[in-house]
Coordinates of C-alpha atoms (C1' of nucleotides) in Angstrom, one line a residue:
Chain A
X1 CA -13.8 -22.4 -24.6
X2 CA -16.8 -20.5 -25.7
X3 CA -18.0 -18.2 -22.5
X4 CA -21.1 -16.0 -22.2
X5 CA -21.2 -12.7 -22.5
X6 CA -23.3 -11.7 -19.6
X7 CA -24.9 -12.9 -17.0
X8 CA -28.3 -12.3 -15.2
X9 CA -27.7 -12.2 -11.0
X10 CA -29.8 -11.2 -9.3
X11 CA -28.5 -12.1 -5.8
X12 CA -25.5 -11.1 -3.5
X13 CA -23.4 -13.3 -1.0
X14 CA -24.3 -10.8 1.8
X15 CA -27.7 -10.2 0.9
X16 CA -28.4 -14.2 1.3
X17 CA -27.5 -14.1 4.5
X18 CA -29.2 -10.9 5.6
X19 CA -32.8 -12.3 3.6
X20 CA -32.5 -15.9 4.4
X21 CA -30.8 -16.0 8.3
X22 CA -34.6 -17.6 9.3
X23 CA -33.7 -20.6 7.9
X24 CA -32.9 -23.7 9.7
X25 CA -30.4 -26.3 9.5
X26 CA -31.9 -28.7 6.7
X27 CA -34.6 -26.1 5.4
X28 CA -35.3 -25.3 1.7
X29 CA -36.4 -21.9 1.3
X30 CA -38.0 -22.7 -1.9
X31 CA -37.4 -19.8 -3.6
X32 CA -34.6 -19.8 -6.6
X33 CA -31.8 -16.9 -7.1
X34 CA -28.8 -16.6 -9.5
X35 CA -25.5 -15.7 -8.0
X36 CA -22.2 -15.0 -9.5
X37 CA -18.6 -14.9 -8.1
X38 CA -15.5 -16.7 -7.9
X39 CA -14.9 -20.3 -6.7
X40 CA -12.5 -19.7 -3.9
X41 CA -12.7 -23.1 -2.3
X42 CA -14.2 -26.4 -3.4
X43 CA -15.0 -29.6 -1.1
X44 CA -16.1 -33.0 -3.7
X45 CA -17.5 -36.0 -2.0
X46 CA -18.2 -38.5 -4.5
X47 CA -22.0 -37.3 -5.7
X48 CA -21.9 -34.2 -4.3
X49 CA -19.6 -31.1 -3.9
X50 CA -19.6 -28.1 -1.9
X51 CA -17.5 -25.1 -3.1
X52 CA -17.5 -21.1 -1.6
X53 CA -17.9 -18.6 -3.5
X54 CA -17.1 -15.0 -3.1
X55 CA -18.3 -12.0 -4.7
X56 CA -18.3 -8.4 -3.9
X57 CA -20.0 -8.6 -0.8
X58 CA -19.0 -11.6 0.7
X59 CA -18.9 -15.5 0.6
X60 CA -21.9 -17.7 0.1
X61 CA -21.3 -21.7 -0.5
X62 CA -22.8 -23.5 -3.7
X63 CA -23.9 -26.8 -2.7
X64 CA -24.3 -29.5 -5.8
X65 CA -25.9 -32.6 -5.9
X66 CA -25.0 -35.0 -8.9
X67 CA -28.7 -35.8 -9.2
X68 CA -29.8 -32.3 -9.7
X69 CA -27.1 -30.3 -10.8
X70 CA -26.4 -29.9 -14.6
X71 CA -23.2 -31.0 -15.8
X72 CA -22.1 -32.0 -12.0
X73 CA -19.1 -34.1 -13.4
X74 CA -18.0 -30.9 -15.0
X75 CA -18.9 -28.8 -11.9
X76 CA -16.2 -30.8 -9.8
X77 CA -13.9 -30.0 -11.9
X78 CA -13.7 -26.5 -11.3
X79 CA -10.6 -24.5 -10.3
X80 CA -9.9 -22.3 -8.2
X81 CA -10.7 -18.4 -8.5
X82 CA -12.8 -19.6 -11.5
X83 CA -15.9 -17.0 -12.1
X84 CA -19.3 -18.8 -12.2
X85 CA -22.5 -17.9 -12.7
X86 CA -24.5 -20.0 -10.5
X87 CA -28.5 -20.6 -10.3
X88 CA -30.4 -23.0 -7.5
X89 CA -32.6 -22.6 -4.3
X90 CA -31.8 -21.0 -1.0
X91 CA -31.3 -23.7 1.1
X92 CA -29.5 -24.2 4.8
X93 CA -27.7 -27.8 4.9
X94 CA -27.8 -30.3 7.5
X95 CA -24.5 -29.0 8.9
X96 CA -26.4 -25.3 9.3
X97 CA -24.3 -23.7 6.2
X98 CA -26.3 -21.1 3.8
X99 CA -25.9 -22.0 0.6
X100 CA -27.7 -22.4 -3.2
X101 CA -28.2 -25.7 -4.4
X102 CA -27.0 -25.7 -7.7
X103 CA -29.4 -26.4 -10.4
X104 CA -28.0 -24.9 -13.4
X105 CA -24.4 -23.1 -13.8
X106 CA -22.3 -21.7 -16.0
X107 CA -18.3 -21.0 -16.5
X108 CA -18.3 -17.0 -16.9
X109 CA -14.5 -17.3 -17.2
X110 CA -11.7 -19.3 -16.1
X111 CA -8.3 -18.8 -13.4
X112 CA -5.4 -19.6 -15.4
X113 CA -3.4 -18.7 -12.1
X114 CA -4.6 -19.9 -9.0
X115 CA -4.8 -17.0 -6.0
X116 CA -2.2 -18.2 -3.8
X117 CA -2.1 -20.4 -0.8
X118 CA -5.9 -20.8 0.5
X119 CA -4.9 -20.5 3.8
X120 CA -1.5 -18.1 4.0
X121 CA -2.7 -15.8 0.6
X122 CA 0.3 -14.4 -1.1
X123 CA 2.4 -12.1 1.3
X124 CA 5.1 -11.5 -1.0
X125 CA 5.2 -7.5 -1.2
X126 CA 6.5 -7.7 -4.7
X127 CA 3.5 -10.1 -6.1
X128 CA 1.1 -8.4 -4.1
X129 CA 1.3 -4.1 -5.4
X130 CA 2.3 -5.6 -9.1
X131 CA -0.3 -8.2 -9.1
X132 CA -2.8 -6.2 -7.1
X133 CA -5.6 -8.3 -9.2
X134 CA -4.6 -11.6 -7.0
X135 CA -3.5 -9.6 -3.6
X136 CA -7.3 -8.2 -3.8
X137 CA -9.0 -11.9 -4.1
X138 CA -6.3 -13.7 -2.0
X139 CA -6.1 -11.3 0.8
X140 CA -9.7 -9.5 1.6
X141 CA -7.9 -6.9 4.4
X142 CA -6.2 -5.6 1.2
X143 CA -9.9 -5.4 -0.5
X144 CA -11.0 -3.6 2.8
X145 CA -8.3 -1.1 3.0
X146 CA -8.8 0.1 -0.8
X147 CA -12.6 0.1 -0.4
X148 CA -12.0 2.3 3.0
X149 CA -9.9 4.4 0.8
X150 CA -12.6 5.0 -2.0
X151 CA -15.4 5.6 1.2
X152 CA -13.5 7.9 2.7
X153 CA -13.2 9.6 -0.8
X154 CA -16.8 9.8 -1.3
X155 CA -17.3 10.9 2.2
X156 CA -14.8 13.8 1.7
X157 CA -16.9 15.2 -1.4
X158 CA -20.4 15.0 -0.1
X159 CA -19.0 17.2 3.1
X160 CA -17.0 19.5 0.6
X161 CA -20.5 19.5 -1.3
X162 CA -22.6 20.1 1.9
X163 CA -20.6 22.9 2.9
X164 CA -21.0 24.7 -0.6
X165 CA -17.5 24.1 -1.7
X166 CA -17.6 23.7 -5.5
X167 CA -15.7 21.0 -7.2
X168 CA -13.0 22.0 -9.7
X169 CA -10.1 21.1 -11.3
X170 CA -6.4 22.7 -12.4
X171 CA -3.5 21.7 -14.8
X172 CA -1.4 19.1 -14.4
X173 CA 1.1 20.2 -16.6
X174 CA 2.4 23.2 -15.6
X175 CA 5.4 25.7 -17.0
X176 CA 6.5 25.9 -13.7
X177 CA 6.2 23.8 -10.7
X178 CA 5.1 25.9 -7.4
X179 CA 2.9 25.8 -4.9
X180 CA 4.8 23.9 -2.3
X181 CA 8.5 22.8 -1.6
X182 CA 9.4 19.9 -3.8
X183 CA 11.3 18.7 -6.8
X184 CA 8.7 18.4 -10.1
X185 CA 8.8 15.9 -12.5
X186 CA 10.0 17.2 -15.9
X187 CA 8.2 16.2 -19.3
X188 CA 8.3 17.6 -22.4
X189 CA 5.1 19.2 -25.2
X190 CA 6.3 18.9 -28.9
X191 CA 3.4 21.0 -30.0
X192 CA 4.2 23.6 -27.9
X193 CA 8.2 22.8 -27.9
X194 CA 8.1 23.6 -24.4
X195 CA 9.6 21.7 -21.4
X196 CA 6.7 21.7 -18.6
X197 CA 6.4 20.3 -14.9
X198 CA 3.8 18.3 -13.5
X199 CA 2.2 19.9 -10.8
X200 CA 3.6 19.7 -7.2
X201 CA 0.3 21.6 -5.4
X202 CA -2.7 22.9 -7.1
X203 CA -2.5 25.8 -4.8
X204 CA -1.5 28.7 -6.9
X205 CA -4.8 27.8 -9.8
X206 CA -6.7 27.6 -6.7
X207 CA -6.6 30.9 -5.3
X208 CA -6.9 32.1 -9.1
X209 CA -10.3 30.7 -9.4
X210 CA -11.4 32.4 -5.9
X211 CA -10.0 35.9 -7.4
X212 CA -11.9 35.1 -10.1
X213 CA -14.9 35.0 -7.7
X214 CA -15.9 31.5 -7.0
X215 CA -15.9 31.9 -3.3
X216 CA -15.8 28.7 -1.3
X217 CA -13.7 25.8 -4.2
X218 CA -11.5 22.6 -3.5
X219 CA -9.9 20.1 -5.7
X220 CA -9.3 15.9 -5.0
X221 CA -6.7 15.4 -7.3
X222 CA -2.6 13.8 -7.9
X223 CA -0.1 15.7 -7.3
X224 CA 3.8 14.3 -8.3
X225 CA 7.0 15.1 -6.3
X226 CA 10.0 13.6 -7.5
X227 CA 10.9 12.1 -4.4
X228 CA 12.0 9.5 -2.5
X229 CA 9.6 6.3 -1.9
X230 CA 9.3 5.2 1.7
X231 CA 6.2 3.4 3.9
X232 CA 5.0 7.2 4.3
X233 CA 5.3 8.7 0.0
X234 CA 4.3 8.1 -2.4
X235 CA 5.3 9.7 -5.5
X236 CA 2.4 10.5 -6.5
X237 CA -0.5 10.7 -4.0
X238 CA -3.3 13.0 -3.7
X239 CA -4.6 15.8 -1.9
X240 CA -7.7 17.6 -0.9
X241 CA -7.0 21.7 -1.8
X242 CA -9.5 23.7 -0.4
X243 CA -10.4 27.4 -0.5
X244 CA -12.8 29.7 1.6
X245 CA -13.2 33.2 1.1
X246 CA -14.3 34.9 4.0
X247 CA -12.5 32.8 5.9
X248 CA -9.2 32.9 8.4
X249 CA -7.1 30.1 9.8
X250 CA -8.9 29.9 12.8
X251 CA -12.1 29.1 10.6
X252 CA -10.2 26.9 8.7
X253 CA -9.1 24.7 11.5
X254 CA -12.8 24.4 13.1
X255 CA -14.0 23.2 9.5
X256 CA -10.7 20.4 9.3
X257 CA -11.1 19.1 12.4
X258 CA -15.3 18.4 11.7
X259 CA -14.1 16.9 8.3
X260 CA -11.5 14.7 9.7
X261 CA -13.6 13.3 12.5
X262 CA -16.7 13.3 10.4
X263 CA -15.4 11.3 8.0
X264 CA -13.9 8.8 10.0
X265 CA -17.6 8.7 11.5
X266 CA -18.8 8.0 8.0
X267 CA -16.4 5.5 7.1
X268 CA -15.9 3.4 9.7
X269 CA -18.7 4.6 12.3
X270 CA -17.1 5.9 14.9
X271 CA -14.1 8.0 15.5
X272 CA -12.7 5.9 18.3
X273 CA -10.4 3.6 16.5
X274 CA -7.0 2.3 17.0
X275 CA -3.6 3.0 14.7
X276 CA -1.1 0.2 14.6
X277 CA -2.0 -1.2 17.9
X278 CA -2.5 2.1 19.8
X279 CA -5.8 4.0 20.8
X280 CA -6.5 7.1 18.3
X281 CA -9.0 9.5 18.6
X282 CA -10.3 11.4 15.5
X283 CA -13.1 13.3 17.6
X284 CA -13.2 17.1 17.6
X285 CA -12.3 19.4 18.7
X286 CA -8.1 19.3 18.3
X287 CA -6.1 20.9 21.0
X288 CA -4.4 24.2 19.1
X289 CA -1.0 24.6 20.6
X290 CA 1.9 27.3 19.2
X291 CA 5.0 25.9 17.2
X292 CA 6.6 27.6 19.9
X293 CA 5.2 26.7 23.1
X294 CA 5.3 23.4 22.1
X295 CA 9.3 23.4 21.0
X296 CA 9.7 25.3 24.6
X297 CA 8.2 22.4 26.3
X298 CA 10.2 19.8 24.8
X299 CA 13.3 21.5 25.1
X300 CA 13.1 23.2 28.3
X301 CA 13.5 26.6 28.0
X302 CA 11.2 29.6 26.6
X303 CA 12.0 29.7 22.7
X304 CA 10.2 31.7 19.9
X305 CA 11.3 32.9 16.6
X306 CA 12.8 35.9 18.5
X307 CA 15.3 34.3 20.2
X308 CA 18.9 34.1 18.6
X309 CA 19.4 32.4 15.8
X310 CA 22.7 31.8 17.4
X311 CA 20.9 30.0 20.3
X312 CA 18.3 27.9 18.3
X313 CA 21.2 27.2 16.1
X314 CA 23.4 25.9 18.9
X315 CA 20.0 24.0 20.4
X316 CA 19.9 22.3 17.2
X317 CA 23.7 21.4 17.4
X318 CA 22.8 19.6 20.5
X319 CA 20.6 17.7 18.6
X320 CA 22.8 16.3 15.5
X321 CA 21.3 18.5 13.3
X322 CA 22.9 20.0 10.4
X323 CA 22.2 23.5 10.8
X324 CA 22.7 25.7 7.1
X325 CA 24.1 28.7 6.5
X326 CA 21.3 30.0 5.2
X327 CA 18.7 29.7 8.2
X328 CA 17.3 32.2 9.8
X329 CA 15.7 32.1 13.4
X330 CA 12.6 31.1 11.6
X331 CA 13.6 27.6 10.0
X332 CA 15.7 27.5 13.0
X333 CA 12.7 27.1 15.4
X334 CA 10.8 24.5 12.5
X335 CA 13.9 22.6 12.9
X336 CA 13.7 22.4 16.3
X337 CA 9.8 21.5 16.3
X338 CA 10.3 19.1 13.6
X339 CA 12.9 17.0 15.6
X340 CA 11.9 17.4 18.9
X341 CA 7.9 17.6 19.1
X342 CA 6.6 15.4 15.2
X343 CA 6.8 12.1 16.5
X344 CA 5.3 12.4 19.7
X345 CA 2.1 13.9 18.4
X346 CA -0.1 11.1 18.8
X347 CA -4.1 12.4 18.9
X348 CA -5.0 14.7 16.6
X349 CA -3.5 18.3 17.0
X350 CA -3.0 21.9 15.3
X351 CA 0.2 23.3 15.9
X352 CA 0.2 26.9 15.1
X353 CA 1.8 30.3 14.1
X354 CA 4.6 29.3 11.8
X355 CA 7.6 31.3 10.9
X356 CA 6.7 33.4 7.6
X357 CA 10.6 32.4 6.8
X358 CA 9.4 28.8 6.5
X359 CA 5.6 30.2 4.9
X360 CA 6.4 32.1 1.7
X361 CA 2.4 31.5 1.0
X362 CA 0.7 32.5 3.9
X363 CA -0.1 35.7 5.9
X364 CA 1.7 37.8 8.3
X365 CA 0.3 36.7 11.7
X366 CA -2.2 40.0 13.0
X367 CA -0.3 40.3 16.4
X368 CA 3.5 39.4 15.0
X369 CA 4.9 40.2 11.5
X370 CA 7.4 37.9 12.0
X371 CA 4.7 34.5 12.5
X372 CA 1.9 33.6 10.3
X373 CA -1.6 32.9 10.5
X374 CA -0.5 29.2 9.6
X375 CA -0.9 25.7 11.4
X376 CA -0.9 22.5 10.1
X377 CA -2.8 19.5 11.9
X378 CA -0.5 16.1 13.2
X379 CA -1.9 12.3 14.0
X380 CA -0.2 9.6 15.0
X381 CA 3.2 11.1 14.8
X382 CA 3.0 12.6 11.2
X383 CA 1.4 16.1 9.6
X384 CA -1.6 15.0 7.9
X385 CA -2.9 18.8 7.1
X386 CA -2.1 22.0 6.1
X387 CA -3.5 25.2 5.9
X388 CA -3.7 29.2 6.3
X389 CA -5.3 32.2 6.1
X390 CA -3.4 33.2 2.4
X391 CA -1.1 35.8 1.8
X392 CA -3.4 38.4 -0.1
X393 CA -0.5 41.3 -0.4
X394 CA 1.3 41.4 -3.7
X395 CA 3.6 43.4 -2.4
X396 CA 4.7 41.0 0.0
X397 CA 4.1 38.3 -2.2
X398 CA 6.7 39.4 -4.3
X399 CA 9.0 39.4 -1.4
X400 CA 8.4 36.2 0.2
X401 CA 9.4 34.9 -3.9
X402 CA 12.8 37.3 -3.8
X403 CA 13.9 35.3 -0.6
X404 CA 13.0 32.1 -1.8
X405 CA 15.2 33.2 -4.8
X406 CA 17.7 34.1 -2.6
X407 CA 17.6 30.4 -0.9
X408 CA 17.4 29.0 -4.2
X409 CA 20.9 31.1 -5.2
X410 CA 22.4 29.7 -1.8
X411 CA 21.8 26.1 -3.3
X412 CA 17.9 25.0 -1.6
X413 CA 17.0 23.5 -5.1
X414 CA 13.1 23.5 -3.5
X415 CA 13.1 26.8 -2.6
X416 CA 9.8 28.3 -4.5
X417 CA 9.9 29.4 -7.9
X418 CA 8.2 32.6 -8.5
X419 CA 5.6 32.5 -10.5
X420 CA 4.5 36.3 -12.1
X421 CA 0.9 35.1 -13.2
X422 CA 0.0 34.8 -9.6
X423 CA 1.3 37.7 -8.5
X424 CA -0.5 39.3 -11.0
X425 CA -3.9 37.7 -9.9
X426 CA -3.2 38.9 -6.5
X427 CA -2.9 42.0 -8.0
X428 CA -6.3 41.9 -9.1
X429 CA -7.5 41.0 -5.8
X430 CA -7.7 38.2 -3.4
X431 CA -10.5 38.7 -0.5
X432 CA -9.7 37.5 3.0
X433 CA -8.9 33.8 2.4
X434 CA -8.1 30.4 4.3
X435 CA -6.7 27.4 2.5
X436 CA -6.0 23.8 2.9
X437 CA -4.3 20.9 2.4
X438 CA -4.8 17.4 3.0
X439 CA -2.9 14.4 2.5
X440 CA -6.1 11.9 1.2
X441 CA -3.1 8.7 1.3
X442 CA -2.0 9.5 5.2
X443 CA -5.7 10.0 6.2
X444 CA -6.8 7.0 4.3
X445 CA -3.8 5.3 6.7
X446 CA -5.4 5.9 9.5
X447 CA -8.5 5.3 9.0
X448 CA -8.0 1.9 7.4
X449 CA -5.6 1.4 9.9
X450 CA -2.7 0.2 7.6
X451 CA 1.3 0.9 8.3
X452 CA 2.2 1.7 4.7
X453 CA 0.8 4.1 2.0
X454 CA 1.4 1.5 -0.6
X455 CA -1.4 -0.4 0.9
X456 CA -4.2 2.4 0.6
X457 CA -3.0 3.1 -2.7
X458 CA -4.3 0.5 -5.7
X459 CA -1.3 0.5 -7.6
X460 CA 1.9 1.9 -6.0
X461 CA 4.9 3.3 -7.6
X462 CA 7.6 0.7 -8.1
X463 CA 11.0 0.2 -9.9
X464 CA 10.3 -1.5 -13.6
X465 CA 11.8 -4.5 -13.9
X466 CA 15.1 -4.9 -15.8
X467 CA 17.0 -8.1 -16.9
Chain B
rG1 C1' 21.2 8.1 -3.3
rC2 C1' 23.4 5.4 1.4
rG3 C1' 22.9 1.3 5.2
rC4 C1' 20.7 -3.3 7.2
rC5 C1' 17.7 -7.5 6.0
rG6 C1' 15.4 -10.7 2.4
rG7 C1' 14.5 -13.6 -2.6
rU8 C1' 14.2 -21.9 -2.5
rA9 C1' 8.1 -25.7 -6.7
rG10 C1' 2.2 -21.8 -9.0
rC11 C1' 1.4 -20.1 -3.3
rU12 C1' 3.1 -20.4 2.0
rC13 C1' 7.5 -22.0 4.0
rA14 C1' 11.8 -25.9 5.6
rA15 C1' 16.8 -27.5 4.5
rU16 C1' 22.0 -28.4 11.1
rU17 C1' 29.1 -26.9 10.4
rG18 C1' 29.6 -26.2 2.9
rG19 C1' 27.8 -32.8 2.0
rC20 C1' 21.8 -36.5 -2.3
rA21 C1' 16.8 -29.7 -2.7
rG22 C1' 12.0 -31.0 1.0
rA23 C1' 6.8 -30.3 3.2
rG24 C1' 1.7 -28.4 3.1
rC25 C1' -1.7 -26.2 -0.2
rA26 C1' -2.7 -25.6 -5.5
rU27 C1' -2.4 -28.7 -10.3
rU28 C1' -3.1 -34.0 -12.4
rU29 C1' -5.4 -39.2 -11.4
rG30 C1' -8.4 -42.2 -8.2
rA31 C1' -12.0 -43.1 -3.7
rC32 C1' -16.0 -40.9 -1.0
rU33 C1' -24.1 -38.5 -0.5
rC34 C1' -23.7 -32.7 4.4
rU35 C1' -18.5 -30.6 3.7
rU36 C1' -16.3 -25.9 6.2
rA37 C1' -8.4 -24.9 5.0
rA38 C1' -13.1 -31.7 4.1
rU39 C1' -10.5 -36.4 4.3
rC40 C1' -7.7 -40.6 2.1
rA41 C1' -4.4 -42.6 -1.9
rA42 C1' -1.1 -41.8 -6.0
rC43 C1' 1.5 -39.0 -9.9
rA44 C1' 3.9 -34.8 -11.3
rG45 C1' 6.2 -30.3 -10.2
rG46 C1' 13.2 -26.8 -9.4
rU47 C1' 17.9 -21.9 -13.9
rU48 C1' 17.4 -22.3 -5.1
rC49 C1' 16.4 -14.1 -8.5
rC50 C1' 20.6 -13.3 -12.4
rG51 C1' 26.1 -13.4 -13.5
rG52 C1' 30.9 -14.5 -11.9
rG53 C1' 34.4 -16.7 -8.0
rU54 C1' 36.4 -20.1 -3.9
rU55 C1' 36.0 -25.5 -3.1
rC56 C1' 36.5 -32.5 -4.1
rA57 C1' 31.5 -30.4 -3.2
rA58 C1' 27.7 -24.0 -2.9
rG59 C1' 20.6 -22.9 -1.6
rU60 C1' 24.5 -22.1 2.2
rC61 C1' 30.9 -18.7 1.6
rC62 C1' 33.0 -14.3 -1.5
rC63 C1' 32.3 -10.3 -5.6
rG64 C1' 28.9 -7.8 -9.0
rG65 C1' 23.9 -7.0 -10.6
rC66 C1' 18.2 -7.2 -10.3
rC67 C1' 13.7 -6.7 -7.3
rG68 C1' 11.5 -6.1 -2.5
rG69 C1' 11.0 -4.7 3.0
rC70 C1' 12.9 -1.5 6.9
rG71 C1' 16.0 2.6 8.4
rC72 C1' 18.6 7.2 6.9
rA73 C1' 18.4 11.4 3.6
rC74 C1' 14.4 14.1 0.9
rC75 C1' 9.5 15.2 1.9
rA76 C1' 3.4 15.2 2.6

RNA sequence: GCGCCGGUAGCUCAAUUGGCAGAGCAUUUGACUCUUAAUCAACAGGUUCCGGGUUCAAGUCCCGGCCGGCGCACCA
């Protein structure tokens, strides 16, 4: 069947019903538009037929008359989730329904499939992320949740933008995979005869381009971690990086905190929402606690990264964890955060000063050598930023790399890899800096309120099919 | 990678203790001039995920595999 190759509209479901809500039941509006969608329902009655239609912005209903609708007997026969291009009068029926009368239409291009049950959709997980085409017709929360996603994109550049943070980008393929804790994924150049990684955190480039004087940048972009999948990773998902000279932690966390809450204002127009069920708060300002008053609290008793290992060690046995050789105090007292404090972290909150054993990136804390100037920000149970005021020292760069070496000899297999070229470019220089990073998947969780990352991400990472 | 649960018509789901594999919607055909998941009638639709096994008999029980969900581990 011969179909056309374009089609004038000039008319959208919601925009109907925002023009033409004056009209009443029975009432021709007289005026004639051209609408387009697909045919998601259709109700015949002998000489006339009644069939909704959805397009991007909604539903409107097409309402034919066999004596003056072109080609009605053909118009009955339409299928489901078949695309039409549709043009007729504004009119409001007898039963109060908006719809267009159909005058003329036209087949833009037929459902060979139909879209799953009209009532139920399709709620098989496996049909749904690798048919994402029919999930996004048949189920519209799923269409809602990827549209929040791409919003809350948008809404993170223009407030990047507005705060005179520059857009840039950094290699994906990398010689070595740094930047954060993680296993890369391994690929290979022929050219270049060269085994190379893809990237695991744009972080290292980053600070690069801010030695290289570009004060305030930040990149929206995939990073890969060659992890395991769960209703929380993805393994690839992407991250806000940003970088502000000038700037410390403290700064940082007063410019996170009006992001965060600012964009949930622009997405969804409010920052009082609900997660899963349970009131959640986006609005600013976060409580700032201490990694270690918080672990105190939740275990009873004053602990800090200067207690003995020994002791945190043995507070951790209590707990069923597994505690390595290998730790120091420092992990020790993450450790202890991590399983005592993470899940019960509901409303938005920084939790500060980090061990530098468990920070080979960021700076010495001012007022303890042993802490840095580190927090990273939790909601609803789960870190959703990071972020510091950066190492600058090459010196100590370079040592923060030699221990991670040394955990990597003592079997971590993501302990950091040094990377020389950044020392170097410290070498040259880094002002006074702050960093960040944000998970864009776990934020775009919240704010489109759904339990799994696969569902705020278009096409999620799944096994191939085999047999 | 490990554990638990699941996979039946295109979609959503039934099927008692191991005893003839079903319904609604969609599709096909017919009726119907204001429907709203329209309604009514009829036809058709199956490798019960795949491969073995036990049994007179397997969707159901056992073993192996595939895919998915959740949990653990890893991590953001």
């Amino acid at each position: 069947m011969t179909t056309p190759y374009s089609f004038d509209h000039n008319a959208y479901a919601a925009s109907l019903r925002a023009a033409y809500a004056h009209l009443t039941d029975g009432e021709e509006s007289g005026t004639t538009v051209s609408v387009a969608g697909r045919v998601m329902l259709l109700r015949t009655q002998g000489k006339l037929a009644f069939a909704t239609m959805r397009d991007s912005t909604g539903e409107i209903q097409l309402f034919a008359l066999a004596a003056l609708c072109d080609e009605f007997d053909e118009f009955v026969k339409l299928h489901l989730g078949d695309w039409v291009g549709v043009t007729g009068e504004v009119v409001r029926t007898k039963r109060g329904e908006l719809s267009v009368k159909v005058k003329s239409w036209v087949l833009l291009a037929a459902a060979l499939h139909n879209f799953g049950d009209k009532w139920a959709g399709i709620s098989d997980f496996d049909l749904r992320y690798r048919h994402r085409e029919a999930d996004l017709w048949a189920n519209p929360v799923s269409r809602q949740s990827l549209t929040r996603r791409s919003e809350m994109l948008r809404s993170v550049r223009e407030r990047c933008w507005a705060a005179n943070f520059m857009e840039v980008e950094t290699p994906i393929l990398n010689a070595i995979a740094t930047g954060a804790a993680a296993r890369p994924f391994k690929t290979f150049h022929h050219a270049l005869d060269s085994e190379l990684f893809l990237r695991i955190a744009p972080e290292l480039w980053l600070k690069r381009l801010v030695v290289g004087g570009y004060e305030r940048v930040f990149e929206l972009g995939r990073v890969f971690r060659n992890e395991g999948l769960s209703p929380r990773h993805n393994p690839e998902f992407t991250m806000l990086e940003l970088y502000a000279a000038y700037w410390d932690y403290e700064d940082m966390m007063s410019f996170v905190e009006e992001l965060v809450s600012g964009v949930a204002q622009d997405v969804l127009g409010t920052t009082e929402t609900e997660y899963q069920g349970r009131a959640f708060s986006f609005a600013a300002p976060w409580p700032r606690r201490t990694m270690a008053s918080l672990a105190s609290e939740a275990v009873g008793e004053a602990v800090s990264v200067h207690t003995p290992r020994e002791h945190l060690a043995k507070l951790l046995a209590e707990r069923d964890v597994e505690v390595h050789a290998s730790w120091g105090a420092g992990r020790c007292l993450a450790e202890l955060f991590e399983v005592t404090c993470e899940e019960n972290l509901w409303e938005p909150i920084f939790v500060t000063e980090y061990p530098v054993e468990v920070s080979p990136l960021a700076r010495r804390h001012r007022d303890d050598p042993e802490l840095t100037e580190r927090f990273e920000s939790y909601a609803a149970g789960r870190e959703l930023s990071n972020g510091f005021s950066e190492l600058n020292d090459p010196v100590d760069q370079r040592a923060r790399f030699d221990e991670q070496a040394r955990l990597a000899a003592a079997g971590d297999d993501e302990a950091m890899q040094i990377d020389e070229d950044y020392i170097k470019a410290l070498e040259w220089g880094l002002p006074p800096t702050a960093g960040l990073g944000v998970g864009m998947d776990r934020l775009a969780m919240l704010i489109a309120d759904e339990p799994s990352i696969r569902e705020v991400i278009a096409f999620p990472t799944l096994k191939p099919l085999r047999d």
